[in-house]
């Protein structure tokens, strides 16, 4: 309802991820990067339907950059690969109870390990 009302008042509709990437200067930063790392809590077919990691991957591919996505969970990721993500790395290196995975110290260490894995895969 609100969107339609705003359109009637001369607003324009745009993709949320495209707008955010423009606001943060993604294209210029990507031009100087060797690898683009993105992520999402749950990598799945909904990700492929246009969520942020796919938007990042499309822009990264336009710049000729490889893309690694880090995900808390990964299900049905074949679609994600078709949309430009080259590798999906799990955030947790082993099965964890949700309460443990959400502990800030554990989450930080898991992010470090996943980032390390992404960079090592790129260097191969």
PDB file of C-alpha atoms in Angstrom:
ATOM      1  CA  UNK A   1       0.000   0.000   0.000  1.00  0.00           C
ATOM      2  CA  UNK A   2       2.668   2.520   0.987  1.00  0.00           C
ATOM      3  CA  UNK A   3       4.756   1.753  -2.100  1.00  0.00           C
ATOM      4  CA  UNK A   4       1.808   2.360  -4.430  1.00  0.00           C
ATOM      5  CA  UNK A   5       1.011   5.634  -2.700  1.00  0.00           C
ATOM      6  CA  UNK A   6       4.601   6.796  -3.051  1.00  0.00           C
ATOM      7  CA  UNK A   7       4.637   5.835  -6.737  1.00  0.00           C
ATOM      8  CA  UNK A   8       1.544   7.982  -7.212  1.00  0.00           C
ATOM      9  CA  UNK A   9       3.548  10.875  -5.747  1.00  0.00           C
ATOM     10  CA  UNK A  10       6.316  10.473  -8.370  1.00  0.00           C
ATOM     11  CA  UNK A  11       8.569   8.166  -6.332  1.00  0.00           C
ATOM     12  CA  UNK A  12      10.474   5.511  -8.241  1.00  0.00           C
ATOM     13  CA  UNK A  13      10.922   1.889  -7.313  1.00  0.00           C
ATOM     14  CA  UNK A  14      14.384   0.361  -7.250  1.00  0.00           C
ATOM     15  CA  UNK A  15      16.064  -2.790  -6.026  1.00  0.00           C
ATOM     16  CA  UNK A  16      17.156  -2.538  -2.400  1.00  0.00           C
ATOM     17  CA  UNK A  17      20.510  -4.230  -2.968  1.00  0.00           C
ATOM     18  CA  UNK A  18      21.223  -2.175  -6.092  1.00  0.00           C
ATOM     19  CA  UNK A  19      20.535   1.023  -4.141  1.00  0.00           C
ATOM     20  CA  UNK A  20      22.755  -0.060  -1.244  1.00  0.00           C
ATOM     21  CA  UNK A  21      25.607  -1.076  -3.558  1.00  0.00           C
ATOM     22  CA  UNK A  22      25.407   2.324  -5.243  1.00  0.00           C
ATOM     23  CA  UNK A  23      25.360   4.120  -1.877  1.00  0.00           C
ATOM     24  CA  UNK A  24      28.490   2.349  -0.626  1.00  0.00           C
ATOM     25  CA  UNK A  25      30.429   2.751  -3.867  1.00  0.00           C
ATOM     26  CA  UNK A  26      30.584  -0.975  -4.550  1.00  0.00           C
ATOM     27  CA  UNK A  27      31.652  -0.736  -8.197  1.00  0.00           C
ATOM     28  CA  UNK A  28      34.676   1.426  -7.433  1.00  0.00           C
ATOM     29  CA  UNK A  29      35.715  -0.790  -4.515  1.00  0.00           C
ATOM     30  CA  UNK A  30      35.222  -3.944  -6.602  1.00  0.00           C
ATOM     31  CA  UNK A  31      37.468  -2.540  -9.310  1.00  0.00           C
ATOM     32  CA  UNK A  32      40.353  -2.607  -6.810  1.00  0.00           C
ATOM     33  CA  UNK A  33      39.504  -5.973  -5.211  1.00  0.00           C
ATOM     34  CA  UNK A  34      40.818  -9.413  -6.079  1.00  0.00           C
ATOM     35  CA  UNK A  35      37.979 -11.316  -4.397  1.00  0.00           C
ATOM     36  CA  UNK A  36      34.468 -10.376  -3.296  1.00  0.00           C
ATOM     37  CA  UNK A  37      33.136 -12.034  -0.129  1.00  0.00           C
ATOM     38  CA  UNK A  38      29.454 -11.759   0.704  1.00  0.00           C
ATOM     39  CA  UNK A  39      27.163 -13.703   2.991  1.00  0.00           C
ATOM     40  CA  UNK A  40      23.774 -14.498   4.380  1.00  0.00           C
ATOM     41  CA  UNK A  41      22.341 -16.437   7.269  1.00  0.00           C
ATOM     42  CA  UNK A  42      20.730 -19.054   5.035  1.00  0.00           C
ATOM     43  CA  UNK A  43      21.967 -19.673   1.497  1.00  0.00           C
ATOM     44  CA  UNK A  44      19.148 -21.288  -0.456  1.00  0.00           C
ATOM     45  CA  UNK A  45      16.805 -20.896  -3.398  1.00  0.00           C
ATOM     46  CA  UNK A  46      15.403 -17.705  -1.841  1.00  0.00           C
ATOM     47  CA  UNK A  47      18.907 -16.240  -2.037  1.00  0.00           C
ATOM     48  CA  UNK A  48      18.868 -16.994  -5.759  1.00  0.00           C
ATOM     49  CA  UNK A  49      15.553 -15.156  -6.060  1.00  0.00           C
ATOM     50  CA  UNK A  50      17.314 -11.838  -5.632  1.00  0.00           C
ATOM     51  CA  UNK A  51      18.578 -11.431  -2.091  1.00  0.00           C
ATOM     52  CA  UNK A  52      21.690  -9.388  -1.301  1.00  0.00           C
ATOM     53  CA  UNK A  53      24.389 -12.022  -2.063  1.00  0.00           C
ATOM     54  CA  UNK A  54      23.062 -12.500  -5.600  1.00  0.00           C
ATOM     55  CA  UNK A  55      22.951  -8.730  -6.122  1.00  0.00           C
ATOM     56  CA  UNK A  56      26.551  -8.524  -4.934  1.00  0.00           C
ATOM     57  CA  UNK A  57      27.524 -11.430  -7.216  1.00  0.00           C
ATOM     58  CA  UNK A  58      25.945  -9.813 -10.278  1.00  0.00           C
ATOM     59  CA  UNK A  59      27.896  -6.606  -9.726  1.00  0.00           C
ATOM     60  CA  UNK A  60      31.090  -8.506  -8.932  1.00  0.00           C
ATOM     61  CA  UNK A  61      30.764 -10.569 -12.115  1.00  0.00           C
ATOM     62  CA  UNK A  62      30.269  -7.375 -14.134  1.00  0.00           C
ATOM     63  CA  UNK A  63      33.636  -6.287 -12.719  1.00  0.00           C
ATOM     64  CA  UNK A  64      35.180  -9.696 -13.536  1.00  0.00           C
ATOM     65  CA  UNK A  65      35.690 -10.656  -9.882  1.00  0.00           C
ATOM     66  CA  UNK A  66      35.262 -14.068  -8.208  1.00  0.00           C
ATOM     67  CA  UNK A  67      32.637 -14.302  -5.466  1.00  0.00           C
ATOM     68  CA  UNK A  68      32.623 -16.380  -2.290  1.00  0.00           C
ATOM     69  CA  UNK A  69      29.516 -16.415  -0.117  1.00  0.00           C
ATOM     70  CA  UNK A  70      29.624 -17.354   3.561  1.00  0.00           C
ATOM     71  CA  UNK A  71      26.387 -18.777   4.893  1.00  0.00           C
ATOM     72  CA  UNK A  72      25.147 -19.840   8.294  1.00  0.00           C
ATOM     73  CA  UNK A  73      23.265 -22.644   6.555  1.00  0.00           C
ATOM     74  CA  UNK A  74      23.315 -23.823   2.963  1.00  0.00           C
ATOM     75  CA  UNK A  75      20.435 -25.673   1.297  1.00  0.00           C
ATOM     76  CA  UNK A  76      19.615 -25.990  -2.405  1.00  0.00           C
ATOM     77  CA  UNK A  77      22.624 -23.918  -3.403  1.00  0.00           C
ATOM     78  CA  UNK A  78      22.712 -25.034  -7.056  1.00  0.00           C
ATOM     79  CA  UNK A  79      20.557 -22.020  -7.924  1.00  0.00           C
ATOM     80  CA  UNK A  80      22.935 -19.713  -6.055  1.00  0.00           C
ATOM     81  CA  UNK A  81      25.824 -20.931  -8.189  1.00  0.00           C
ATOM     82  CA  UNK A  82      23.852 -20.215 -11.363  1.00  0.00           C
ATOM     83  CA  UNK A  83      23.542 -16.575 -10.320  1.00  0.00           C
ATOM     84  CA  UNK A  84      27.260 -15.848 -10.059  1.00  0.00           C
ATOM     85  CA  UNK A  85      28.433 -17.078  -6.685  1.00  0.00           C
ATOM     86  CA  UNK A  86      31.510 -19.221  -7.269  1.00  0.00           C
ATOM     87  CA  UNK A  87      31.810 -20.889  -3.862  1.00  0.00           C
ATOM     88  CA  UNK A  88      29.658 -21.193  -0.747  1.00  0.00           C
ATOM     89  CA  UNK A  89      31.579 -21.624   2.511  1.00  0.00           C
ATOM     90  CA  UNK A  90      29.709 -22.637   5.682  1.00  0.00           C
ATOM     91  CA  UNK A  91      30.049 -20.261   8.602  1.00  0.00           C
ATOM     92  CA  UNK A  92      30.258 -23.026  11.198  1.00  0.00           C
ATOM     93  CA  UNK A  93      33.117 -25.493  10.689  1.00  0.00           C
ATOM     94  CA  UNK A  94      31.157 -28.153  12.581  1.00  0.00           C
ATOM     95  CA  UNK A  95      27.569 -28.719  13.751  1.00  0.00           C
ATOM     96  CA  UNK A  96      26.674 -26.394  16.623  1.00  0.00           C
ATOM     97  CA  UNK A  97      23.593 -25.757  18.690  1.00  0.00           C
ATOM     98  CA  UNK A  98      22.057 -22.424  17.680  1.00  0.00           C
ATOM     99  CA  UNK A  99      22.657 -20.875  21.110  1.00  0.00           C
ATOM    100  CA  UNK A 100      26.339 -21.794  20.877  1.00  0.00           C
ATOM    101  CA  UNK A 101      26.643 -20.497  17.273  1.00  0.00           C
ATOM    102  CA  UNK A 102      25.118 -17.171  18.341  1.00  0.00           C
ATOM    103  CA  UNK A 103      27.618 -16.641  21.158  1.00  0.00           C
ATOM    104  CA  UNK A 104      29.649 -13.579  20.045  1.00  0.00           C
ATOM    105  CA  UNK A 105      33.033 -15.186  20.719  1.00  0.00           C
ATOM    106  CA  UNK A 106      32.081 -18.365  18.831  1.00  0.00           C
ATOM    107  CA  UNK A 107      30.531 -16.385  15.966  1.00  0.00           C
ATOM    108  CA  UNK A 108      33.664 -14.240  15.672  1.00  0.00           C
ATOM    109  CA  UNK A 109      35.943 -17.267  15.555  1.00  0.00           C
ATOM    110  CA  UNK A 110      33.690 -19.013  13.035  1.00  0.00           C
ATOM    111  CA  UNK A 111      33.712 -15.905  10.824  1.00  0.00           C
ATOM    112  CA  UNK A 112      37.508 -15.817  10.977  1.00  0.00           C
ATOM    113  CA  UNK A 113      37.735 -19.500  10.006  1.00  0.00           C
ATOM    114  CA  UNK A 114      35.230 -19.081   7.146  1.00  0.00           C
ATOM    115  CA  UNK A 115      37.034 -15.999   5.861  1.00  0.00           C
ATOM    116  CA  UNK A 116      40.326 -17.854   5.975  1.00  0.00           C
ATOM    117  CA  UNK A 117      38.783 -20.743   4.017  1.00  0.00           C
ATOM    118  CA  UNK A 118      37.413 -18.311   1.408  1.00  0.00           C
ATOM    119  CA  UNK A 119      40.812 -16.692   0.887  1.00  0.00           C
ATOM    120  CA  UNK A 120      42.638 -20.034   0.778  1.00  0.00           C
ATOM    121  CA  UNK A 121      40.185 -21.298  -1.860  1.00  0.00           C
ATOM    122  CA  UNK A 122      40.770 -18.144  -3.906  1.00  0.00           C
ATOM    123  CA  UNK A 123      44.530 -18.549  -3.694  1.00  0.00           C
ATOM    124  CA  UNK A 124      44.316 -22.091  -5.062  1.00  0.00           C
TER     125      UNK A 124
END
